[in-house]
CSV table of C-alpha atoms in Angstrom, one decimal:
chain,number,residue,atom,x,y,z
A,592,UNK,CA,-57.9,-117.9,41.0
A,593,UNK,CA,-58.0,-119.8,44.4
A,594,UNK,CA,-60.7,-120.2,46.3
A,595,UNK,CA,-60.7,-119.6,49.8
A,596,UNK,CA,-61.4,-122.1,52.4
A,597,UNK,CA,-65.0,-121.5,54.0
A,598,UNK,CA,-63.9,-123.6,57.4
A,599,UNK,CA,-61.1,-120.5,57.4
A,600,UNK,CA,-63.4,-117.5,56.2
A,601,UNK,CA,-66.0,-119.1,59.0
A,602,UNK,CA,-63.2,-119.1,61.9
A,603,UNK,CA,-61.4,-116.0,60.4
A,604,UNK,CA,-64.8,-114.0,60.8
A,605,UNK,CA,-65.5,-115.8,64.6
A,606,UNK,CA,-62.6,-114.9,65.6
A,607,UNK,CA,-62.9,-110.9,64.7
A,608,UNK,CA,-66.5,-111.2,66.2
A,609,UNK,CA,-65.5,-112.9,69.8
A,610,UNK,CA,-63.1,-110.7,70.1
A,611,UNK,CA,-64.8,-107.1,69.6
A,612,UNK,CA,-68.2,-108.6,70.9
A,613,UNK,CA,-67.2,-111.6,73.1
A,614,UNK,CA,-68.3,-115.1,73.1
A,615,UNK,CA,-71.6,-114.5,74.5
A,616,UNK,CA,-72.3,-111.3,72.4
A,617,UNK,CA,-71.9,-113.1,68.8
A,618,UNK,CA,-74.2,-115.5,67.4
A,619,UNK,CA,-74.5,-118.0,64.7
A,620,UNK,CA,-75.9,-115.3,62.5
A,621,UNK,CA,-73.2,-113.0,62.9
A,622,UNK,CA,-70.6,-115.5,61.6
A,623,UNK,CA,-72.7,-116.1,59.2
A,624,UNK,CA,-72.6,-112.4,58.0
A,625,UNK,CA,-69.4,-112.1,58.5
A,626,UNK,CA,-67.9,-114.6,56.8
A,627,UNK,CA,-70.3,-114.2,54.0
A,628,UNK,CA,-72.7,-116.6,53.9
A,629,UNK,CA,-75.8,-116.1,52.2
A,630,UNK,CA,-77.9,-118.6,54.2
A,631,UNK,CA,-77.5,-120.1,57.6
A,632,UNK,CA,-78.2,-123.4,56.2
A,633,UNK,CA,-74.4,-123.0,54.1
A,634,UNK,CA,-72.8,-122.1,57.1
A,635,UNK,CA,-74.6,-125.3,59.3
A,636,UNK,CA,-72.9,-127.4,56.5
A,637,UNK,CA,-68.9,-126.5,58.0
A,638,UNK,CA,-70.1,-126.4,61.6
A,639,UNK,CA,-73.0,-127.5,63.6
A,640,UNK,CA,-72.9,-124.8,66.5
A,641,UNK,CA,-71.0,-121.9,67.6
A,642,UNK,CA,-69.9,-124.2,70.2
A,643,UNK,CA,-68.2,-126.4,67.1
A,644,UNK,CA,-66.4,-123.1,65.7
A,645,UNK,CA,-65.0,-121.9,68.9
A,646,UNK,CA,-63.3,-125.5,69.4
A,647,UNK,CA,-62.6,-125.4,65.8
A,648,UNK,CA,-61.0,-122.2,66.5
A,649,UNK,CA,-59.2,-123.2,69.9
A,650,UNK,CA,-57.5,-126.1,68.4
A,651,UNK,CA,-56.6,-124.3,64.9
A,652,UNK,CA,-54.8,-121.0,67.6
A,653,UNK,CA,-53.3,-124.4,69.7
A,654,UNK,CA,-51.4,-125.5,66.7
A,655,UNK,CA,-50.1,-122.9,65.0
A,656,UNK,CA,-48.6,-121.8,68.8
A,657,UNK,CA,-47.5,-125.3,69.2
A,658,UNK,CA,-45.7,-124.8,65.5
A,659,UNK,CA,-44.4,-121.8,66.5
A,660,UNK,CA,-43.0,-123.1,70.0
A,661,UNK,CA,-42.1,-126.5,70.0
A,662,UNK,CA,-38.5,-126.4,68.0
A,663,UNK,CA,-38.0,-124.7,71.4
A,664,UNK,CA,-39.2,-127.0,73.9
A,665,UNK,CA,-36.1,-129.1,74.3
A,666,UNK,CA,-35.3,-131.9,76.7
A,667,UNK,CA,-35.9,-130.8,80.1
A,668,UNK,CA,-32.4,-132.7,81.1
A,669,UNK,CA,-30.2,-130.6,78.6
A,670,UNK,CA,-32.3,-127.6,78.8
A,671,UNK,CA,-30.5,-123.7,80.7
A,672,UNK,CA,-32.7,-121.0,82.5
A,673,UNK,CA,-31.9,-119.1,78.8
A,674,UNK,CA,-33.6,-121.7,76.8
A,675,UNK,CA,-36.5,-121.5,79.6
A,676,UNK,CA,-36.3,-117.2,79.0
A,677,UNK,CA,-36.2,-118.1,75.2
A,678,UNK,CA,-39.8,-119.5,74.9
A,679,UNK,CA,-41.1,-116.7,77.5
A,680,UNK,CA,-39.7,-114.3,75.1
A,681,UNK,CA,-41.1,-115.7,71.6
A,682,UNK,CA,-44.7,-116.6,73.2
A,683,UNK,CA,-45.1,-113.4,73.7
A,684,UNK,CA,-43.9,-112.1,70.4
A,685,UNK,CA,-46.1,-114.6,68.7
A,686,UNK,CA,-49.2,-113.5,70.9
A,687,UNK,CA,-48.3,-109.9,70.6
A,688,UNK,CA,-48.5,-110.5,66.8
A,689,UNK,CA,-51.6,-112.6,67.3
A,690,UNK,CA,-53.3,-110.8,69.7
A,691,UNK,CA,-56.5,-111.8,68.4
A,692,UNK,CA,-56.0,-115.3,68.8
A,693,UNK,CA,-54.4,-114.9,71.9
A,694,UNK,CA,-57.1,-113.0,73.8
A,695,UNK,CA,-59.5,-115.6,72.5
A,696,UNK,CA,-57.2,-118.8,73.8
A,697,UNK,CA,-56.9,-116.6,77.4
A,698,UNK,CA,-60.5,-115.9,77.8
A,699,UNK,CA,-61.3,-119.4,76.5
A,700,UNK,CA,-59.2,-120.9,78.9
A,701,UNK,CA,-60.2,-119.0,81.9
A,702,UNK,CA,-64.1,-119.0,81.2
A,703,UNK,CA,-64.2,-122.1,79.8
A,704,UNK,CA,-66.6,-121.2,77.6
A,705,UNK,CA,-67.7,-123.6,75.7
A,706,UNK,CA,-66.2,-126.7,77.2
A,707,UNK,CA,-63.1,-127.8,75.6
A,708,UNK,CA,-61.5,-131.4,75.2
A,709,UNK,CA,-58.9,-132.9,77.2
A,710,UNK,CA,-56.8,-132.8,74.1
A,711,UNK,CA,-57.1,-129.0,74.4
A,712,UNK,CA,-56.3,-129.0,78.0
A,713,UNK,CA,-53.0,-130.7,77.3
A,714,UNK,CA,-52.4,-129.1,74.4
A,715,UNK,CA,-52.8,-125.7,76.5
A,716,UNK,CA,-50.6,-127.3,79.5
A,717,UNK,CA,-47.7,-128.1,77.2
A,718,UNK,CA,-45.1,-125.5,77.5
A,719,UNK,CA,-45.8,-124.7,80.8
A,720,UNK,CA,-45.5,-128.3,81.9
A,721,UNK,CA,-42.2,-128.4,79.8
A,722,UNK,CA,-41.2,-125.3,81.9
A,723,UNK,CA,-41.9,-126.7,85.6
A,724,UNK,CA,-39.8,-130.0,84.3
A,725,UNK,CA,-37.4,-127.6,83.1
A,726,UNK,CA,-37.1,-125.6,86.6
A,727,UNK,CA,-37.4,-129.0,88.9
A,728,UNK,CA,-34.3,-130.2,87.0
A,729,UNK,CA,-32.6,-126.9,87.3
A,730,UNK,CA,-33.3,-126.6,91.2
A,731,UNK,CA,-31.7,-129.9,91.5
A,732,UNK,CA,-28.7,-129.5,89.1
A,733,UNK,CA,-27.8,-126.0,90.4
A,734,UNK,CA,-30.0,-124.9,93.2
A,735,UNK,CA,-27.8,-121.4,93.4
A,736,UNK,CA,-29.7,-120.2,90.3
A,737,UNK,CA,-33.4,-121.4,90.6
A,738,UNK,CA,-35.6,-119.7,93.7
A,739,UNK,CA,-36.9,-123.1,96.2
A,740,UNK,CA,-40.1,-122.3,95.2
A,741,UNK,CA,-42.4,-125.1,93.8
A,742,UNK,CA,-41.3,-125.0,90.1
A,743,UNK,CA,-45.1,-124.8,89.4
A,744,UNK,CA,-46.1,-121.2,91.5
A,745,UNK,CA,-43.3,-119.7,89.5
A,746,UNK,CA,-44.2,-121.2,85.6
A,747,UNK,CA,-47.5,-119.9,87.3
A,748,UNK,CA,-46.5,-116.6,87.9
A,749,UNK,CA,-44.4,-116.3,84.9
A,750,UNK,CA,-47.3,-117.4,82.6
A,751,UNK,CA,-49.2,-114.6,84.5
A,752,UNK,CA,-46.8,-111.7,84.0
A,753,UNK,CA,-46.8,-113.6,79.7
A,754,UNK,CA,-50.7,-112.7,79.9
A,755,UNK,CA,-50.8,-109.4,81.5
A,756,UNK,CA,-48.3,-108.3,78.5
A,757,UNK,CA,-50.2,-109.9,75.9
A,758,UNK,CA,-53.9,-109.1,77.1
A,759,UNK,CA,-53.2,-106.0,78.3
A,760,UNK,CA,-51.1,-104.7,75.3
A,761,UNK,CA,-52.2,-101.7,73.0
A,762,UNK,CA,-53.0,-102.8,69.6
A,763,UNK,CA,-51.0,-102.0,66.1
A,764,UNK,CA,-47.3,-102.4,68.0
A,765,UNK,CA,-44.3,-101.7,65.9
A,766,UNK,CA,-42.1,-104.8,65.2
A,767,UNK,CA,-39.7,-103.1,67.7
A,768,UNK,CA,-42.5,-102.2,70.4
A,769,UNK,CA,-42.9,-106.1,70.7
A,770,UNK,CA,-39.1,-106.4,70.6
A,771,UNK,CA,-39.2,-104.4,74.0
A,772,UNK,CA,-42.1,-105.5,75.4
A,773,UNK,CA,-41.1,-109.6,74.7
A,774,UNK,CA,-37.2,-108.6,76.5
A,775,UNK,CA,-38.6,-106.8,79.5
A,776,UNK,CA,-41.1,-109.5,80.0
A,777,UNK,CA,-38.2,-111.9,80.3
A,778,UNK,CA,-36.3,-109.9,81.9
A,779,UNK,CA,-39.3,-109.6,84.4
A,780,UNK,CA,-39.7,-113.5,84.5
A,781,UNK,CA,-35.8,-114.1,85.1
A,782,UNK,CA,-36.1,-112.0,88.4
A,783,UNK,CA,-39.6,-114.4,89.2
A,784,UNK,CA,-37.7,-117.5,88.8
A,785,UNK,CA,-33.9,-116.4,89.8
A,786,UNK,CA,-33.1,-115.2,93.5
């Protein structure tokens, strides 16, 4: 029989607890609890803080997104307004699926709570930095089909109409609810970023 990973039962059981309680409403002894610990002095020995799991836990989310998305992110050069729909479309099937984790990154990212590294931040500013190359090079190849906006207010308002759908969606969707939901939401971000 394999034995689970504590590091994983530790961050599974965070990240349950942040999101039904919050950051701030979950402590050290919760995780504990939850992730079945008998002492807190076992659990001190994988992490030194709740501040240590939530990075822990940011950074594992960050790269199994970044897995998930970067066969996608293509050279900005050789890359169509599809390929740009493409990505809006699968992150938010893959944070529909992971809603958990998603909510977590979202309210992480706009709290800021704890801190995170500058390795996070870039990590977190990767596709939509891709995108904005993506749309300068577009607006310059074939102005026609990219509004003259500053290609970063509309990754900026795409990303917000990707967050709304993911936040805001009702838990337990069918594999075909999140079908919908990821098509309209692209169809909603071509109509952002195409006059």
């Amino acid at each position: 029989m394999v034995k689970e990973d504590p590091q994983k039962r530790i961050l599974d059981a965070a990240l349950m607890l942040f999101d039904r309680y919050g950051y701030a409403g979950t402590s050290m002894e919760d995780i504990r609890a939850a992730a079945g610990f008998r002492t807190k002095s076992s659990l001190y020995t994988h992490f030194s803080s709740k501040e240590a799991i939530s990075a822990a836990l940011f950074q594992k989310i960050l790269d199994e997104e970044a897995k998930f998305l970067s066969p996608l992110l293509t050279d900005p050069a050789l890359t169509t307004m599809e390929n740009v729909l493409a990505v809006s479309e699968q992150l938010v099937r893959w944070g529909l699926t992971h809603q958990p984790a998603y909510r977590f990154c979202f309210l992480q990212w706009h709290q800021d709570l704890p801190p995170v590294a500058e390795t996070i931040h870039q990590a977190m500013d990767a596709a939509p930095k891709w995108a904005g190359e993506v749309l300068a090079h577009l607006q310059k190849k074939t102005p026609e089909l990219i509004r003259s906006w500053d290609p970063a207010v509309l990754v900026d308002a795409c990303q917000g109409l990707i967050n709304q759908s993911i936040v805001k969606a009702p838990p337990g969707l069918t594999r075909e609810e999140i079908d919908e939901r990821a098509q309209q939401t692209a169809v909603l971000c071509r109509a952002i970023v195409a006059p």
